[in-house]
Amino acid sequence: MSDNLIEIRHLKKFFNIGKNQTLKAVNDVSFNIRKGETLGVVGESGCGKSTAGRTILRLYEPTDGEVKFGGTNIYKLSGSKMKALRREMQMIFQDPYASLNPRMTIQDIIGEALDIHNLAGSKVERKRRVEELLDLVGLNPDHATRYPHEFSGGQRQRIGIARALAVDPKFIICDEPISALDVSIQAQVVNLLQELQRKLGLTYLFIAHDLSMVKHISDRVAVMYLGKVVEIAESSELYANPTHPYTKALLSAIPIPDPDIEATRERIVLSGDLPSPVNPPSGCHFRTRCPLASEKCATMEPPLRETKSGHWTACHFA
Ligand SMILES: Nc1ncnc2c1ncn2[C@@H]1O[C@H](COP(=O)(O)OP(=O)(O)OP(=O)(O)O)[C@@H](O)[C@H]1O
Ligand SMILES: [Mg+2]
């Protein structure tokens, strides 16, 4: 048996945006997610993190490529089989305000997930299960008949987590689950997610903008740039020995708490703007902003290669 819960191969998701133009949101991405691990995915806005997440769950149909869940290629599954598999894979969204229906009670928001998969035999059973889930995420089960607006941002995110857990999934994509929350609340939600992972044996794909946020929660981290994974490694290895110039730049942007070290911190400021995913640069997509770029980078796309055991980088100079 493989240690991988999910195997992603050459995944592409392009959007047709009219005038014969194609936006390459996810452009040939391959990686594995191991059972029980948290894989962090970082990269600046628009690099394709959410699109990759949605395509991995088949909320979007892929343009090309393969996603295997427990060895099964999910894009080959027909309606009923796909529906059954959807139970195993859930998503927690960035905005706990927008992702909960304001006209539904908490009981019905969570209960709806149970209904879709026929998981509650009776009304009593449904109520019992909703209360159990609220308790699991640290909310008062007596509040099941309240509406989303009666809860704080952190509590609403807990409701979103309870909804995802209702169907007993194996895998959850957390798409920037804490970035809309007050800093003071963020750690509580991260702690809850980690506790649930231990208790329930969950596997996470954890999407975030910045590297400092995923450092502690992730076992491994993948860095994306313009629809591609440019580096992937164990979390501690990536932070200690980044090899891709883009990762180095991202890391150099993180302030260091020690004022003496902070004073000597060398910031790598990237030149130029983020190119459009409609017309990405030839060769290496990062070359237009890369301090190391040479002629080779314009003509040859660097493949993601293993430069050290478990450490993969897509750079000609790594
Ligand atoms: N449904 C869509 N139709 C057309 N283009 C889309 C669609 N969804 C996303 N895009 C484009 O695909 C690219 C990747 O978007 P995506 O939302 O995946 O990025 P992201 O990394 O999640 O960004 P953020 O950090 O801001 O959430 C962007 O250029 C975006 O404009
Ligand atoms: Mg996103």
PDB file of N, CA and C in Angstrom, residues 6-9 11 52 55-58 62 64-69 71-76 85 89:
ATOM      1  N   ILE A   6      -3.415  10.923  -1.751  1.00  0.00           N
ATOM      2  CA  ILE A   6      -3.751  11.589  -3.005  1.00  0.00           C
ATOM      3  C   ILE A   6      -2.517  11.726  -3.888  1.00  0.00           C
ATOM      4  N   GLU A   7      -2.693  11.409  -5.160  1.00  0.00           N
ATOM      5  CA  GLU A   7      -1.602  11.558  -6.131  1.00  0.00           C
ATOM      6  C   GLU A   7      -2.102  12.419  -7.277  1.00  0.00           C
ATOM      7  N   ILE A   8      -1.423  13.545  -7.464  1.00  0.00           N
ATOM      8  CA  ILE A   8      -1.838  14.512  -8.484  1.00  0.00           C
ATOM      9  C   ILE A   8      -0.790  14.507  -9.587  1.00  0.00           C
ATOM     10  N   ARG A   9      -1.239  14.280 -10.824  1.00  0.00           N
ATOM     11  CA  ARG A   9      -0.286  14.186 -11.934  1.00  0.00           C
ATOM     12  C   ARG A   9      -0.678  15.103 -13.088  1.00  0.00           C
ATOM     13  N   LEU A  11      -1.720  18.025 -13.482  1.00  0.00           N
ATOM     14  CA  LEU A  11      -3.034  18.655 -13.392  1.00  0.00           C
ATOM     15  C   LEU A  11      -3.026  20.036 -14.044  1.00  0.00           C
ATOM     16  N   ALA A  52      -6.479  25.123  -7.866  1.00  0.00           N
ATOM     17  CA  ALA A  52      -5.899  23.779  -7.715  1.00  0.00           C
ATOM     18  C   ALA A  52      -6.728  22.989  -6.704  1.00  0.00           C
ATOM     19  N   THR A  55     -10.072  21.952  -8.115  1.00  0.00           N
ATOM     20  CA  THR A  55      -9.961  20.939  -9.165  1.00  0.00           C
ATOM     21  C   THR A  55      -9.601  19.586  -8.554  1.00  0.00           C
ATOM     22  N   ILE A  56      -8.805  19.608  -7.479  1.00  0.00           N
ATOM     23  CA  ILE A  56      -8.455  18.360  -6.804  1.00  0.00           C
ATOM     24  C   ILE A  56      -9.714  17.702  -6.228  1.00  0.00           C
ATOM     25  N   LEU A  57     -10.679  18.519  -5.786  1.00  0.00           N
ATOM     26  CA  LEU A  57     -11.936  17.971  -5.253  1.00  0.00           C
ATOM     27  C   LEU A  57     -12.981  17.733  -6.345  1.00  0.00           C
ATOM     28  N   ARG A  58     -12.597  18.049  -7.556  1.00  0.00           N
ATOM     29  CA  ARG A  58     -13.493  17.957  -8.721  1.00  0.00           C
ATOM     30  C   ARG A  58     -14.726  18.857  -8.583  1.00  0.00           C
ATOM     31  N   PRO A  62     -11.204  19.139 -14.617  1.00  0.00           N
ATOM     32  CA  PRO A  62      -9.848  19.523 -15.018  1.00  0.00           C
ATOM     33  C   PRO A  62      -9.769  19.739 -16.532  1.00  0.00           C
ATOM     34  N   ASP A  64      -6.821  18.964 -17.916  1.00  0.00           N
ATOM     35  CA  ASP A  64      -6.009  17.779 -18.207  1.00  0.00           C
ATOM     36  C   ASP A  64      -5.423  17.264 -16.896  1.00  0.00           C
ATOM     37  N   GLY A  65      -4.931  16.032 -16.941  1.00  0.00           N
ATOM     38  CA  GLY A  65      -4.258  15.483 -15.775  1.00  0.00           C
ATOM     39  C   GLY A  65      -5.118  14.525 -14.983  1.00  0.00           C
ATOM     40  N   GLU A  66      -4.568  14.120 -13.848  1.00  0.00           N
ATOM     41  CA  GLU A  66      -5.148  13.017 -13.102  1.00  0.00           C
ATOM     42  C   GLU A  66      -5.059  13.311 -11.609  1.00  0.00           C
ATOM     43  N   VAL A  67      -6.109  12.973 -10.884  1.00  0.00           N
ATOM     44  CA  VAL A  67      -6.047  13.006  -9.418  1.00  0.00           C
ATOM     45  C   VAL A  67      -6.502  11.649  -8.914  1.00  0.00           C
ATOM     46  N   LYS A  68      -5.609  10.971  -8.225  1.00  0.00           N
ATOM     47  CA  LYS A  68      -5.968   9.680  -7.642  1.00  0.00           C
ATOM     48  C   LYS A  68      -6.202   9.841  -6.157  1.00  0.00           C
ATOM     49  N   PHE A  69      -7.348   9.368  -5.702  1.00  0.00           N
ATOM     50  CA  PHE A  69      -7.684   9.380  -4.281  1.00  0.00           C
ATOM     51  C   PHE A  69      -7.748   7.926  -3.839  1.00  0.00           C
ATOM     52  N   GLY A  71      -5.868   5.669  -4.747  1.00  0.00           N
ATOM     53  CA  GLY A  71      -5.588   4.829  -5.912  1.00  0.00           C
ATOM     54  C   GLY A  71      -6.599   4.937  -7.046  1.00  0.00           C
ATOM     55  N   THR A  72      -7.747   5.618  -6.792  1.00  0.00           N
ATOM     56  CA  THR A  72      -8.777   5.726  -7.826  1.00  0.00           C
ATOM     57  C   THR A  72      -8.706   7.078  -8.528  1.00  0.00           C
ATOM     58  N   ASN A  73      -8.684   7.069  -9.846  1.00  0.00           N
ATOM     59  CA  ASN A  73      -8.700   8.321 -10.604  1.00  0.00           C
ATOM     60  C   ASN A  73     -10.107   8.922 -10.530  1.00  0.00           C
ATOM     61  N   ILE A  74     -10.233  10.020  -9.789  1.00  0.00           N
ATOM     62  CA  ILE A  74     -11.578  10.545  -9.500  1.00  0.00           C
ATOM     63  C   ILE A  74     -12.265  11.110 -10.736  1.00  0.00           C
ATOM     64  N   TYR A  75     -11.496  11.516 -11.735  1.00  0.00           N
ATOM     65  CA  TYR A  75     -12.119  12.102 -12.931  1.00  0.00           C
ATOM     66  C   TYR A  75     -12.779  11.046 -13.812  1.00  0.00           C
ATOM     67  N   LYS A  76     -12.494   9.786 -13.518  1.00  0.00           N
ATOM     68  CA  LYS A  76     -13.112   8.716 -14.299  1.00  0.00           C
ATOM     69  C   LYS A  76     -14.396   8.205 -13.650  1.00  0.00           C
ATOM     70  N   LEU A  85     -17.762   9.414  -3.242  1.00  0.00           N
ATOM     71  CA  LEU A  85     -16.395   9.835  -2.913  1.00  0.00           C
ATOM     72  C   LEU A  85     -16.353  11.256  -2.344  1.00  0.00           C
ATOM     73  N   MET A  89     -13.975  13.884   0.834  1.00  0.00           N
ATOM     74  CA  MET A  89     -13.149  15.061   0.557  1.00  0.00           C
ATOM     75  C   MET A  89     -13.977  16.323   0.773  1.00  0.00           C
TER      76      MET A  89
END
